Amino acid sequence: AGQLGDGAAMYLGEVLSPQGERWEIQLKGAGLTPFSRQADGRKVLRSSIREFLCSEAMFHLGIPTTRAGTCVTSDSKVVRDIFYDGNPKNERCTVVLRIASTFIRFGSFEIFKPPDEYTGRKGPSVNRNDIRIQMLDYVISTFYPEIQEAHSDNNIQRNAAFFREITKRTARLVAEWQCVGFCHGVLNTDNMSIVGLTIDYGPFGFMDRYDPEHICNGSDNTGRYAYNKQPEICKWNLGKLAEALVPELPLEISELILEEEYDAEFEKHYLQKMRKKLGLIQLELEEDSKLVSELLETMHRTGGDFTNIFCLLSSFSVDPDPSNVEDFLEKLTNQCASVEELKVAFKPQMDPRQLSMMLMLAQSNPQLFALIGTKANINKELERIEQFSKLQQLTAADLLSRNKRHWKEWLEKYRVRLQKEIESVSDADAWNTDHVKVMNSNNPKYILRNYIAQNAIEAAENGDFSEVRNVLKLLENPFQEAEDFEEIKEGTEEEGASAAAAACAQETRSRLPYCSKPPLWASELCVT
């Protein structure tokens, strides 16, 4: 496009706090800017509430992120075709005030790109190495002062140290995402922060039922940004940043750094975090990685709720008493997908005639097939059909029995591993207290599930903003029981009528506890 983004951000300036912290202030959605192209520079209530709530949710989960200061809406309307399906509607204009130490991205350095050998496209500041040097100097001296100080007499070494640090920060950031089931949705170079923050909340989603191939963005047809692809795509983006830093950092240096550091840092941080989530606080054993992957495999087989399963594990007793195990299995299987939920998840997505045509085309004209479809997508659809067919014969009792068997197998391995922890300490009670404490502070009870955000959005679109405030309050304490949580009620006269109408709809849809796995209607939600 020759520029970054859709031109809806206005940079107001920066504030230096008394502690010397630097905060950039931005408005998102305040109207036309010189970069709005054919668009209007506006954002709507729906997407703004999602950005506002998720920025704060991530911060309180302890994950590096930009922040949201305010969310302001108005009666001005713009037309939006939400699902790009020819059904536009009027939506309220809304502005989010965003705060971060910097909004510079990997993509900011791609404005210097030389012409592409295939498309001929080039960056708007091609051949302006003077600006690249200025920007790199600014980023390193302002946000990586210790690196600037350590290598003030050698720019190549300084730039290499900077690239090593942003590689490690990015690897740790993605590991944090994977450990809470967060999917970003649009991980291009424009949405990667130069200081390692989660940035630009669009079609994101927290995973409910564990599915390694989960796609949160309804318009990501190829699954480029699927949950299990996030580590790989962020590494690819770092490779693009490396290319954009030439000649200030030669590619042979940055590529070596990327290969040396990224995967190792990701694996190390991911496993450290997973040990905490499982309460493995005493020993670091080689077998832990296998235990984690077998847990995720069990979750996948049983359609387990990612967040709630981890939460439950803190109450698992090492005591092998059969009645305790049976009670715990009951709780675990309640967090697994029902037959109805699985039928919705595996419902075939292609018209049978279309699939048949694609399969014939794959045989008769592989070149043409490669242009209009991917083998992976077809295989996935065939797998879906097979699973859906099996589900037609499956009873709830069979599913429950199967799920209990899978979980019993994994829990036995987990019990053996916890026993090793206990055997390595002198005070088992003190260990257990710490074990539970660490698990409860690393496994959130509340996340911004799509259905929770949707309930808040629908109420706000009807003039009642109390649900947004309720959800925000909850997300500010994601690891705590909400026993003392009091819902905020709004009662101004002008909001009264529309709020009453919204309340009726809300009563039927949102009486589930905020920590509940999603209701069946939530599977219909699509975010693009």
Short mmCIF file of C-alpha atoms in Angstrom, two decimals:
data_model
loop_
_atom_site.label_atom_id
_atom_site.label_comp_id
_atom_site.label_asym_id
_atom_site.label_seq_id
_atom_site.Cartn_x
_atom_site.Cartn_y
_atom_site.Cartn_z
CA ALA A 1 0.00 0.00 0.00
CA GLY A 2 3.02 2.31 0.24
CA GLN A 3 2.12 3.19 3.81
CA LEU A 4 1.30 1.63 7.16
CA GLY A 5 -2.25 0.87 8.30
CA ASP A 6 -5.54 2.50 7.35
CA GLY A 7 -4.71 6.05 8.46
CA ALA A 8 -7.07 6.14 11.47
CA ALA A 9 -4.49 7.04 14.15
CA MET A 10 -3.65 10.56 15.31
CA TYR A 11 -0.46 11.03 17.28
CA LEU A 12 -1.03 13.70 19.95
CA GLY A 13 2.45 13.74 21.46
CA GLU A 14 4.29 12.20 24.37
CA VAL A 15 4.30 12.64 28.12
CA LEU A 16 7.27 12.12 30.43
CA SER A 17 6.17 10.84 33.83
CA PRO A 18 7.86 11.95 37.08
CA GLN A 19 9.63 8.54 37.05
CA GLY A 20 11.11 9.37 33.64
CA GLU A 21 8.81 6.96 31.77
CA ARG A 22 7.91 8.03 28.24
CA TRP A 23 4.32 7.58 27.06
CA GLU A 24 3.09 8.28 23.54
CA ILE A 25 -0.57 9.29 23.28
CA GLN A 26 -2.64 8.36 20.22
CA LEU A 27 -6.26 8.69 19.18
CA LYS A 28 -7.60 5.83 17.08
CA GLY A 29 -10.68 6.54 14.98
CA ALA A 30 -10.91 10.33 15.37
CA GLY A 31 -11.42 10.97 11.64
CA LEU A 32 -9.55 11.78 8.45
CA THR A 33 -5.77 11.96 8.43
CA PRO A 34 -3.41 12.51 5.46
CA PHE A 35 -3.09 8.71 5.32
CA SER A 36 -6.77 7.67 5.30
CA ARG A 37 -6.75 6.82 1.56
CA GLN A 38 -10.40 6.28 0.45
CA ALA A 39 -11.51 5.54 4.03
CA ASP A 40 -12.97 7.94 6.64
CA GLY A 41 -10.44 7.49 9.47
CA ARG A 42 -13.23 6.38 11.82
CA LYS A 43 -13.59 3.38 14.11
CA VAL A 44 -16.86 2.00 15.46
CA LEU A 45 -18.17 1.09 18.93
CA ARG A 46 -17.91 -2.67 18.35
CA SER A 47 -14.18 -2.78 17.47
CA SER A 48 -13.27 0.01 19.92
CA ILE A 49 -14.79 -1.79 22.92
CA ARG A 50 -12.88 -4.92 21.95
CA GLU A 51 -9.58 -3.01 21.72
CA PHE A 52 -10.27 -1.11 24.95
CA LEU A 53 -11.10 -4.23 26.98
CA CYS A 54 -8.40 -6.48 25.55
CA SER A 55 -5.58 -3.94 26.02
CA GLU A 56 -6.44 -3.80 29.71
CA ALA A 57 -7.05 -7.56 30.00
CA MET A 58 -3.57 -8.29 28.64
CA PHE A 59 -1.94 -5.77 30.96
CA HIS A 60 -3.55 -7.33 34.03
CA LEU A 61 -2.54 -10.80 32.81
CA GLY A 62 1.04 -9.51 33.00
CA ILE A 63 1.60 -9.62 29.21
CA PRO A 64 3.45 -6.69 27.57
CA THR A 65 0.89 -4.54 25.73
CA THR A 66 -0.16 -1.10 24.63
CA ARG A 67 -2.77 0.37 26.99
CA ALA A 68 -6.20 1.94 26.47
CA GLY A 69 -6.86 5.17 28.38
CA THR A 70 -10.41 5.98 27.34
CA CYS A 71 -13.13 4.85 24.96
CA VAL A 72 -15.47 7.64 23.84
CA THR A 73 -18.50 7.12 21.62
CA SER A 74 -20.92 9.52 19.89
CA ASP A 75 -24.18 9.66 17.94
CA SER A 76 -22.32 10.20 14.66
CA LYS A 77 -22.72 7.16 12.40
CA VAL A 78 -20.65 5.54 9.67
CA VAL A 79 -21.60 2.70 7.34
CA ARG A 80 -19.71 -0.57 7.77
CA ASP A 81 -20.05 -3.94 6.02
CA ILE A 82 -19.03 -6.03 9.05
CA PHE A 83 -18.60 -9.40 7.33
CA TYR A 84 -17.82 -8.06 3.82
CA ASP A 85 -20.96 -9.84 2.60
CA GLY A 86 -22.92 -6.96 1.07
CA ASN A 87 -24.97 -6.20 4.20
CA PRO A 88 -23.74 -2.79 5.42
CA LYS A 89 -25.20 -1.09 8.50
CA ASN A 90 -24.86 2.17 10.41
CA GLU A 91 -22.57 2.03 13.44
CA ARG A 92 -21.60 4.59 16.08
CA CYS A 93 -18.30 6.41 15.64
CA THR A 94 -16.00 5.73 18.60
CA VAL A 95 -12.50 6.87 19.56
CA VAL A 96 -9.99 4.97 21.71
CA LEU A 97 -7.13 6.81 23.37
CA ARG A 98 -4.12 4.50 23.17
CA ILE A 99 -1.00 4.73 25.31
CA ALA A 100 2.40 3.07 24.83
CA SER A 101 6.07 3.82 25.25
CA THR A 102 6.17 3.84 21.44
CA PHE A 103 3.97 2.78 18.55
CA ILE A 104 6.90 2.16 16.20
CA ARG A 105 6.60 -1.25 14.55
CA PHE A 106 8.76 -3.62 12.51
CA GLY A 107 6.86 -2.31 9.50
CA SER A 108 7.99 1.26 10.25
CA PHE A 109 11.42 0.24 8.92
CA GLU A 110 9.94 -1.23 5.73
CA ILE A 111 9.21 2.24 4.31
CA PHE A 112 12.76 2.06 2.91
CA LYS A 113 12.14 -1.14 0.93
CA PRO A 114 13.68 -1.21 -2.55
CA PRO A 115 11.40 -2.18 -5.49
CA ASP A 116 10.14 -5.76 -5.24
CA GLU A 117 11.54 -7.93 -8.04
CA TYR A 118 8.10 -9.45 -8.76
CA THR A 119 5.58 -6.66 -8.11
CA GLY A 120 7.74 -3.56 -8.59
CA ARG A 121 6.29 -2.11 -5.36
CA LYS A 122 8.63 -0.09 -3.18
CA GLY A 123 8.57 1.74 0.11
CA PRO A 124 7.67 5.45 0.09
CA SER A 125 11.10 6.37 1.55
CA VAL A 126 13.25 4.13 -0.65
CA ASN A 127 16.92 5.22 -0.80
CA ARG A 128 16.52 7.43 2.29
CA ASN A 129 19.09 5.67 4.43
CA ASP A 130 19.60 8.94 6.32
CA ILE A 131 16.07 8.56 7.78
CA ARG A 132 16.63 4.87 8.56
CA ILE A 133 19.81 5.79 10.51
CA GLN A 134 17.90 8.55 12.36
CA MET A 135 15.02 6.23 13.24
CA LEU A 136 17.30 3.39 14.37
CA ASP A 137 19.34 5.83 16.51
CA TYR A 138 16.12 7.13 18.07
CA VAL A 139 14.72 3.65 18.84
CA ILE A 140 17.93 2.33 20.38
CA SER A 141 18.92 5.44 22.37
CA THR A 142 15.37 6.00 23.68
CA PHE A 143 14.05 2.48 24.33
CA TYR A 144 17.27 0.46 24.67
CA PRO A 145 19.56 2.97 26.48
CA GLU A 146 21.67 0.23 28.09
CA ILE A 147 22.54 -1.12 24.61
CA GLN A 148 23.37 2.38 23.37
CA GLU A 149 25.66 2.90 26.36
CA ALA A 150 27.41 -0.47 26.03
CA HIS A 151 28.15 -0.07 22.30
CA SER A 152 28.38 3.72 21.78
CA ASP A 153 31.63 3.38 19.78
CA ASN A 154 30.53 0.57 17.40
CA ASN A 155 27.25 0.89 15.49
CA ILE A 156 27.27 -2.62 14.01
CA GLN A 157 27.71 -4.20 17.45
CA ARG A 158 25.06 -1.86 18.86
CA ASN A 159 22.56 -2.71 16.12
CA ALA A 160 23.28 -6.45 16.53
CA ALA A 161 22.70 -6.21 20.30
CA PHE A 162 19.41 -4.38 19.64
CA PHE A 163 18.27 -7.04 17.14
CA ARG A 164 19.20 -9.80 19.60
CA GLU A 165 17.14 -8.12 22.32
CA ILE A 166 14.00 -7.54 20.19
CA THR A 167 14.30 -11.17 18.98
CA LYS A 168 14.26 -12.42 22.59
CA ARG A 169 11.46 -10.06 23.65
CA THR A 170 9.30 -11.16 20.73
CA ALA A 171 9.93 -14.85 21.49
CA ARG A 172 8.94 -14.33 25.14
CA LEU A 173 5.85 -12.33 24.15
CA VAL A 174 4.55 -15.10 21.85
CA ALA A 175 5.26 -17.71 24.54
CA GLU A 176 3.06 -15.66 26.91
CA TRP A 177 0.28 -15.54 24.30
CA GLN A 178 0.43 -19.31 23.79
CA CYS A 179 0.18 -19.92 27.53
CA VAL A 180 -3.11 -18.01 27.90
CA GLY A 181 -4.59 -19.15 24.55
CA PHE A 182 -4.44 -15.66 23.01
CA CYS A 183 -4.64 -15.39 19.20
CA HIS A 184 -3.74 -12.04 17.67
CA GLY A 185 -5.41 -12.56 14.30
CA VAL A 186 -3.31 -10.29 12.05
CA LEU A 187 0.38 -10.82 12.72
CA ASN A 188 1.92 -8.87 9.85
CA THR A 189 5.05 -6.72 10.26
CA ASP A 190 2.83 -3.67 10.77
CA ASN A 191 1.39 -5.25 13.94
CA MET A 192 4.71 -6.16 15.58
CA SER A 193 6.04 -3.69 18.16
CA ILE A 194 9.68 -2.61 18.04
CA VAL A 195 9.79 -2.88 21.85
CA GLY A 196 8.01 -6.24 22.16
CA LEU A 197 4.44 -5.22 23.08
CA THR A 198 1.13 -6.73 22.00
CA ILE A 199 -0.14 -4.08 19.59
CA ASP A 200 -3.21 -3.44 17.40
CA TYR A 201 -6.20 -5.36 18.70
CA GLY A 202 -8.39 -6.26 15.73
CA PRO A 203 -9.87 -9.72 15.08
CA PHE A 204 -8.14 -11.24 18.13
CA GLY A 205 -9.64 -14.00 20.24
CA PHE A 206 -8.92 -16.05 23.34
CA MET A 207 -9.24 -19.74 22.57
CA ASP A 208 -12.09 -21.54 24.35
CA ARG A 209 -12.04 -25.24 23.32
CA TYR A 210 -8.38 -26.17 22.84
CA ASP A 211 -7.59 -26.52 19.15
CA PRO A 212 -3.96 -26.01 18.06
CA GLU A 213 -5.21 -24.93 14.61
CA HIS A 214 -7.69 -22.41 16.04
CA ILE A 215 -8.20 -19.38 13.75
CA CYS A 216 -9.70 -16.33 15.46
CA ASN A 217 -9.88 -14.11 12.36
CA GLY A 218 -12.85 -15.04 10.16
CA SER A 219 -11.10 -13.59 7.10
CA ASP A 220 -7.88 -15.62 7.58
CA ASN A 221 -8.89 -18.26 5.05
CA THR A 222 -5.52 -20.02 4.90
CA GLY A 223 -4.87 -20.09 8.65
CA ARG A 224 -1.68 -18.02 8.26
CA TYR A 225 -2.20 -16.58 11.75
CA ALA A 226 -3.66 -19.69 13.46
CA TYR A 227 -2.81 -20.26 17.15
CA ASN A 228 -0.10 -22.86 16.46
CA LYS A 229 1.45 -20.72 13.68
CA GLN A 230 2.02 -17.66 15.88
CA PRO A 231 5.57 -18.52 17.01
CA GLU A 232 6.60 -19.30 13.42
CA ILE A 233 5.03 -16.19 11.88
CA CYS A 234 6.60 -13.88 14.48
CA LYS A 235 9.99 -15.38 13.64
CA TRP A 236 9.27 -14.74 9.95
CA ASN A 237 8.42 -11.11 10.78
CA LEU A 238 11.74 -10.74 12.61
CA GLY A 239 13.39 -11.96 9.39
CA LYS A 240 11.62 -9.15 7.54
CA LEU A 241 12.83 -6.64 10.14
CA ALA A 242 16.36 -7.97 9.62
CA GLU A 243 16.04 -7.31 5.87
CA ALA A 244 14.74 -3.79 6.57
CA LEU A 245 17.78 -2.95 8.75
CA VAL A 246 20.32 -3.54 5.93
CA PRO A 247 22.89 -1.92 5.50
CA GLU A 248 22.94 -0.69 9.11
CA LEU A 249 23.01 -4.34 10.19
CA PRO A 250 24.34 -6.84 7.62
CA LEU A 251 21.94 -9.72 6.96
CA GLU A 252 24.52 -12.44 7.70
CA ILE A 253 24.77 -11.11 11.28
CA SER A 254 21.01 -10.70 11.92
CA GLU A 255 20.07 -14.05 10.36
CA LEU A 256 22.59 -15.84 12.60
CA ILE A 257 21.19 -14.06 15.68
CA LEU A 258 17.65 -15.05 14.71
CA GLU A 259 18.60 -18.72 14.30
CA GLU A 260 20.62 -18.77 17.53
CA GLU A 261 18.17 -16.96 19.78
CA TYR A 262 14.52 -17.11 18.77
CA ASP A 263 13.54 -20.80 19.05
CA ALA A 264 15.68 -21.35 22.15
CA GLU A 265 14.21 -18.32 23.93
CA PHE A 266 10.65 -19.25 22.99
CA GLU A 267 11.02 -22.86 24.17
CA LYS A 268 12.71 -21.82 27.41
CA HIS A 269 10.10 -19.20 28.32
CA TYR A 270 7.16 -21.35 27.23
CA LEU A 271 8.29 -24.31 29.35
CA GLN A 272 9.04 -22.07 32.36
CA LYS A 273 5.55 -20.64 32.15
CA MET A 274 3.92 -24.04 31.64
CA ARG A 275 5.73 -25.44 34.68
CA LYS A 276 4.20 -22.63 36.74
CA LYS A 277 0.76 -23.33 35.26
CA LEU A 278 1.15 -26.97 36.35
CA GLY A 279 2.60 -26.04 39.74
CA LEU A 280 5.97 -27.71 39.08
CA ILE A 281 7.87 -25.35 41.33
CA GLN A 282 10.68 -27.49 42.76
CA LEU A 283 12.30 -29.49 39.97
CA GLU A 284 12.98 -28.84 36.29
CA LEU A 285 12.92 -32.24 34.62
CA GLU A 286 13.47 -33.12 30.98
CA GLU A 287 10.21 -35.06 30.93
CA ASP A 288 8.19 -31.88 31.68
CA SER A 289 8.00 -30.90 28.03
CA LYS A 290 6.38 -34.28 27.20
CA LEU A 291 3.93 -33.91 30.11
CA VAL A 292 2.82 -30.52 28.74
CA SER A 293 2.39 -31.78 25.17
CA GLU A 294 0.43 -34.82 26.43
CA LEU A 295 -1.82 -32.50 28.45
CA LEU A 296 -2.54 -30.41 25.35
CA GLU A 297 -3.13 -33.55 23.30
CA THR A 298 -5.65 -34.74 25.92
CA MET A 299 -7.33 -31.34 25.88
CA HIS A 300 -7.54 -31.52 22.09
CA ARG A 301 -8.98 -35.06 22.07
CA THR A 302 -11.63 -34.19 24.65
CA GLY A 303 -12.44 -30.66 23.46
CA GLY A 304 -11.32 -29.31 26.84
CA ASP A 305 -11.72 -25.63 27.70
CA PHE A 306 -8.13 -24.30 27.73
CA THR A 307 -8.57 -21.72 30.50
CA ASN A 308 -10.86 -23.70 32.81
CA ILE A 309 -8.90 -26.97 32.65
CA PHE A 310 -5.74 -25.19 33.80
CA CYS A 311 -7.73 -23.48 36.56
CA LEU A 312 -9.11 -26.79 37.78
CA LEU A 313 -5.71 -28.49 38.00
CA SER A 314 -4.74 -26.48 41.09
CA SER A 315 -7.37 -28.46 43.04
CA PHE A 316 -6.03 -31.87 41.91
CA SER A 317 -4.91 -33.97 44.86
CA VAL A 318 -1.85 -36.23 44.68
CA ASP A 319 -3.74 -38.64 46.93
CA PRO A 320 -4.67 -41.61 44.69
CA ASP A 321 -7.96 -42.29 46.55
CA PRO A 322 -10.36 -43.57 43.79
CA SER A 323 -13.32 -41.48 45.03
CA ASN A 324 -11.23 -38.27 44.90
CA VAL A 325 -10.04 -39.13 41.39
CA GLU A 326 -13.62 -39.83 40.27
CA ASP A 327 -14.86 -36.49 41.67
CA PHE A 328 -12.05 -34.65 39.93
CA LEU A 329 -12.70 -36.46 36.62
CA GLU A 330 -16.33 -35.32 36.87
CA LYS A 331 -15.22 -31.69 37.17
CA LEU A 332 -12.74 -32.04 34.30
CA THR A 333 -15.21 -33.66 31.91
CA ASN A 334 -17.72 -30.88 32.64
CA GLN A 335 -15.19 -28.58 30.97
CA CYS A 336 -15.02 -30.74 27.84
CA ALA A 337 -17.07 -30.22 24.69
CA SER A 338 -20.50 -31.87 24.50
CA VAL A 339 -21.64 -33.87 21.46
CA GLU A 340 -23.65 -30.80 20.33
CA GLU A 341 -20.62 -28.52 20.62
CA LEU A 342 -18.45 -30.97 18.69
CA LYS A 343 -21.07 -31.22 15.93
CA VAL A 344 -20.97 -27.44 15.55
CA ALA A 345 -17.13 -27.44 15.59
CA PHE A 346 -16.80 -30.18 12.96
CA LYS A 347 -19.71 -29.17 10.75
CA PRO A 348 -18.51 -29.38 7.12
CA GLN A 349 -17.93 -25.94 5.64
CA MET A 350 -17.92 -26.70 1.91
CA ASP A 351 -20.86 -27.56 -0.27
CA PRO A 352 -20.41 -31.30 -1.16
CA ARG A 353 -20.60 -30.46 -4.86
CA GLN A 354 -17.87 -27.83 -4.50
CA LEU A 355 -15.66 -30.29 -2.60
CA SER A 356 -16.24 -32.99 -5.23
CA MET A 357 -15.30 -30.51 -8.00
CA MET A 358 -12.12 -29.48 -6.13
CA LEU A 359 -11.08 -33.10 -5.64
CA MET A 360 -11.57 -33.82 -9.35
CA LEU A 361 -9.62 -30.68 -10.24
CA ALA A 362 -6.76 -31.70 -7.94
CA GLN A 363 -6.49 -34.93 -9.95
CA SER A 364 -6.99 -33.56 -13.46
CA ASN A 365 -5.32 -30.13 -13.31
CA PRO A 366 -2.98 -29.73 -10.32
CA GLN A 367 -1.64 -26.36 -11.59
CA LEU A 368 -5.09 -24.78 -11.72
CA PHE A 369 -6.00 -26.38 -8.37
CA ALA A 370 -2.88 -24.81 -6.79
CA LEU A 371 -4.14 -21.38 -7.88
CA ILE A 372 -7.64 -21.65 -6.41
CA GLY A 373 -7.33 -24.01 -3.46
CA THR A 374 -4.82 -25.50 -1.09
CA LYS A 375 -4.33 -29.19 -0.41
CA ALA A 376 -4.23 -28.49 3.33
CA ASN A 377 -7.71 -26.89 3.20
CA ILE A 378 -9.17 -29.82 1.28
CA ASN A 379 -7.61 -32.36 3.65
CA LYS A 380 -8.98 -30.40 6.60
CA GLU A 381 -12.46 -30.44 5.09
CA LEU A 382 -12.27 -34.22 4.47
CA GLU A 383 -11.17 -34.68 8.08
CA ARG A 384 -14.09 -32.53 9.22
CA ILE A 385 -16.55 -34.64 7.21
CA GLU A 386 -15.14 -37.83 8.71
CA GLN A 387 -15.33 -36.47 12.28
CA PHE A 388 -18.85 -35.13 11.72
CA SER A 389 -19.96 -38.51 10.39
CA LYS A 390 -18.57 -40.31 13.49
CA LEU A 391 -20.31 -37.81 15.77
CA GLN A 392 -23.70 -38.79 14.36
CA GLN A 393 -23.27 -42.22 15.98
CA LEU A 394 -21.77 -40.97 19.26
CA THR A 395 -23.91 -40.84 22.40
CA ALA A 396 -23.31 -38.48 25.33
CA ALA A 397 -22.57 -41.48 27.57
CA ASP A 398 -19.96 -42.84 25.12
CA LEU A 399 -18.31 -39.43 24.90
CA LEU A 400 -18.19 -39.07 28.68
CA SER A 401 -16.68 -42.51 29.12
CA ARG A 402 -14.07 -41.84 26.43
CA ASN A 403 -13.16 -38.43 27.90
CA LYS A 404 -12.80 -39.87 31.41
CA ARG A 405 -10.46 -42.55 30.09
CA HIS A 406 -8.22 -39.99 28.34
CA TRP A 407 -8.07 -37.74 31.41
CA LYS A 408 -7.45 -40.61 33.80
CA GLU A 409 -4.39 -41.64 31.77
CA TRP A 410 -2.92 -38.13 31.83
CA LEU A 411 -3.75 -37.46 35.50
CA GLU A 412 -1.82 -40.57 36.51
CA LYS A 413 1.30 -39.18 34.75
CA TYR A 414 0.72 -35.79 36.40
CA ARG A 415 0.33 -37.44 39.82
CA VAL A 416 3.64 -39.30 39.40
CA ARG A 417 5.36 -36.02 38.44
CA LEU A 418 3.89 -34.18 41.45
CA GLN A 419 5.02 -37.04 43.69
CA LYS A 420 8.60 -36.39 42.56
CA GLU A 421 8.17 -32.76 43.64
CA ILE A 422 6.97 -33.80 47.10
CA GLU A 423 9.78 -36.32 47.54
CA SER A 424 12.35 -33.58 46.89
CA VAL A 425 11.16 -31.31 49.75
CA SER A 426 11.24 -31.64 53.53
CA ASP A 427 7.88 -29.92 54.17
CA ALA A 428 5.09 -31.27 51.93
CA ASP A 429 2.44 -28.92 53.36
CA ALA A 430 4.54 -25.80 52.68
CA TRP A 431 5.24 -27.11 49.16
CA ASN A 432 1.51 -27.65 48.56
CA THR A 433 0.67 -24.10 49.70
CA ASP A 434 3.28 -22.64 47.34
CA HIS A 435 2.27 -25.05 44.54
CA VAL A 436 -1.38 -23.89 44.66
CA LYS A 437 -0.39 -20.23 45.03
CA VAL A 438 1.87 -20.34 41.95
CA MET A 439 -0.81 -22.12 39.90
CA ASN A 440 -3.52 -19.66 40.92
CA SER A 441 -1.34 -16.69 39.98
CA ASN A 442 -0.49 -18.14 36.54
CA ASN A 443 -3.84 -19.61 35.46
CA PRO A 444 -6.40 -16.85 34.92
CA LYS A 445 -9.99 -17.51 35.91
CA TYR A 446 -11.31 -14.71 33.69
CA ILE A 447 -10.32 -13.92 30.13
CA LEU A 448 -12.03 -11.78 27.49
CA ARG A 449 -13.98 -14.54 25.77
CA ASN A 450 -15.73 -13.53 22.54
CA TYR A 451 -19.21 -14.11 23.99
CA ILE A 452 -18.44 -11.89 27.02
CA ALA A 453 -17.21 -9.10 24.73
CA GLN A 454 -20.27 -9.58 22.48
CA ASN A 455 -22.71 -9.22 25.39
CA ALA A 456 -20.96 -5.99 26.45
CA ILE A 457 -20.99 -4.66 22.87
CA GLU A 458 -24.69 -5.39 22.33
CA ALA A 459 -25.62 -3.65 25.59
CA ALA A 460 -23.45 -0.64 24.68
CA GLU A 461 -24.98 -0.42 21.19
CA ASN A 462 -28.33 -0.12 22.98
CA GLY A 463 -27.04 2.69 25.20
CA ASP A 464 -26.14 0.70 28.34
CA PHE A 465 -22.42 0.85 29.09
CA SER A 466 -22.57 -0.85 32.49
CA GLU A 467 -21.64 -4.27 31.10
CA VAL A 468 -18.43 -2.86 29.58
CA ARG A 469 -17.56 -1.47 33.02
CA ASN A 470 -18.45 -4.78 34.72
CA VAL A 471 -16.22 -6.73 32.34
CA LEU A 472 -13.37 -4.24 32.71
CA LYS A 473 -13.56 -4.50 36.49
CA LEU A 474 -13.43 -8.29 36.25
CA LEU A 475 -10.50 -8.32 33.81
CA GLU A 476 -8.50 -6.09 36.18
CA ASN A 477 -8.39 -9.08 38.58
CA PRO A 478 -8.17 -12.09 36.25
CA PHE A 479 -6.68 -14.49 38.79
CA GLN A 480 -9.15 -13.87 41.64
CA GLU A 481 -12.51 -15.30 42.54
CA ALA A 482 -15.22 -12.72 41.86
CA GLU A 483 -17.11 -13.38 45.11
CA ASP A 484 -17.15 -9.71 46.09
CA PHE A 485 -17.79 -8.58 42.54
CA GLU A 486 -20.71 -6.17 42.39
CA GLU A 487 -22.22 -5.43 39.02
CA ILE A 488 -22.36 -1.78 38.07
CA LYS A 489 -25.85 -0.62 37.18
CA GLU A 490 -26.53 2.55 35.25
CA GLY A 491 -29.77 4.43 35.62
CA THR A 492 -29.73 7.82 33.94
CA GLU A 493 -33.14 8.84 32.57
CA GLU A 494 -32.04 9.25 28.97
CA GLU A 495 -30.48 5.80 28.96
CA GLY A 496 -33.43 4.22 30.75
CA ALA A 497 -35.57 3.10 27.84
CA SER A 498 -32.86 1.67 25.62
CA ALA A 499 -31.05 0.15 28.59
CA ALA A 500 -34.26 -1.64 29.61
CA ALA A 501 -34.60 -3.11 26.13
CA ALA A 502 -30.96 -4.19 26.20
CA ALA A 503 -31.41 -5.68 29.65
CA CYS A 504 -34.10 -8.06 28.40
CA ALA A 505 -31.76 -9.43 25.75
CA GLN A 506 -28.91 -9.54 28.23
CA GLU A 507 -30.89 -11.50 30.81
CA THR A 508 -31.35 -14.35 28.37
CA ARG A 509 -27.76 -14.36 27.14
CA SER A 510 -25.39 -13.32 29.91
CA ARG A 511 -26.52 -14.95 33.12
CA LEU A 512 -23.72 -17.48 32.80
CA PRO A 513 -20.85 -16.90 35.25
CA TYR A 514 -18.04 -14.93 33.57
CA CYS A 515 -15.71 -17.90 34.03
CA SER A 516 -18.07 -20.31 32.27
CA LYS A 517 -17.10 -22.03 29.05
CA PRO A 518 -19.03 -20.42 26.19
CA PRO A 519 -22.70 -21.13 25.44
CA LEU A 520 -23.57 -22.86 22.16
CA TRP A 521 -24.65 -19.60 20.47
CA ALA A 522 -21.09 -18.26 20.87
CA SER A 523 -19.87 -20.64 18.15
CA GLU A 524 -21.80 -18.51 15.65
CA LEU A 525 -19.74 -15.40 16.49
CA CYS A 526 -17.42 -14.34 13.70
CA VAL A 527 -14.79 -11.62 14.00
CA THR A 528 -13.04 -10.38 10.85
#
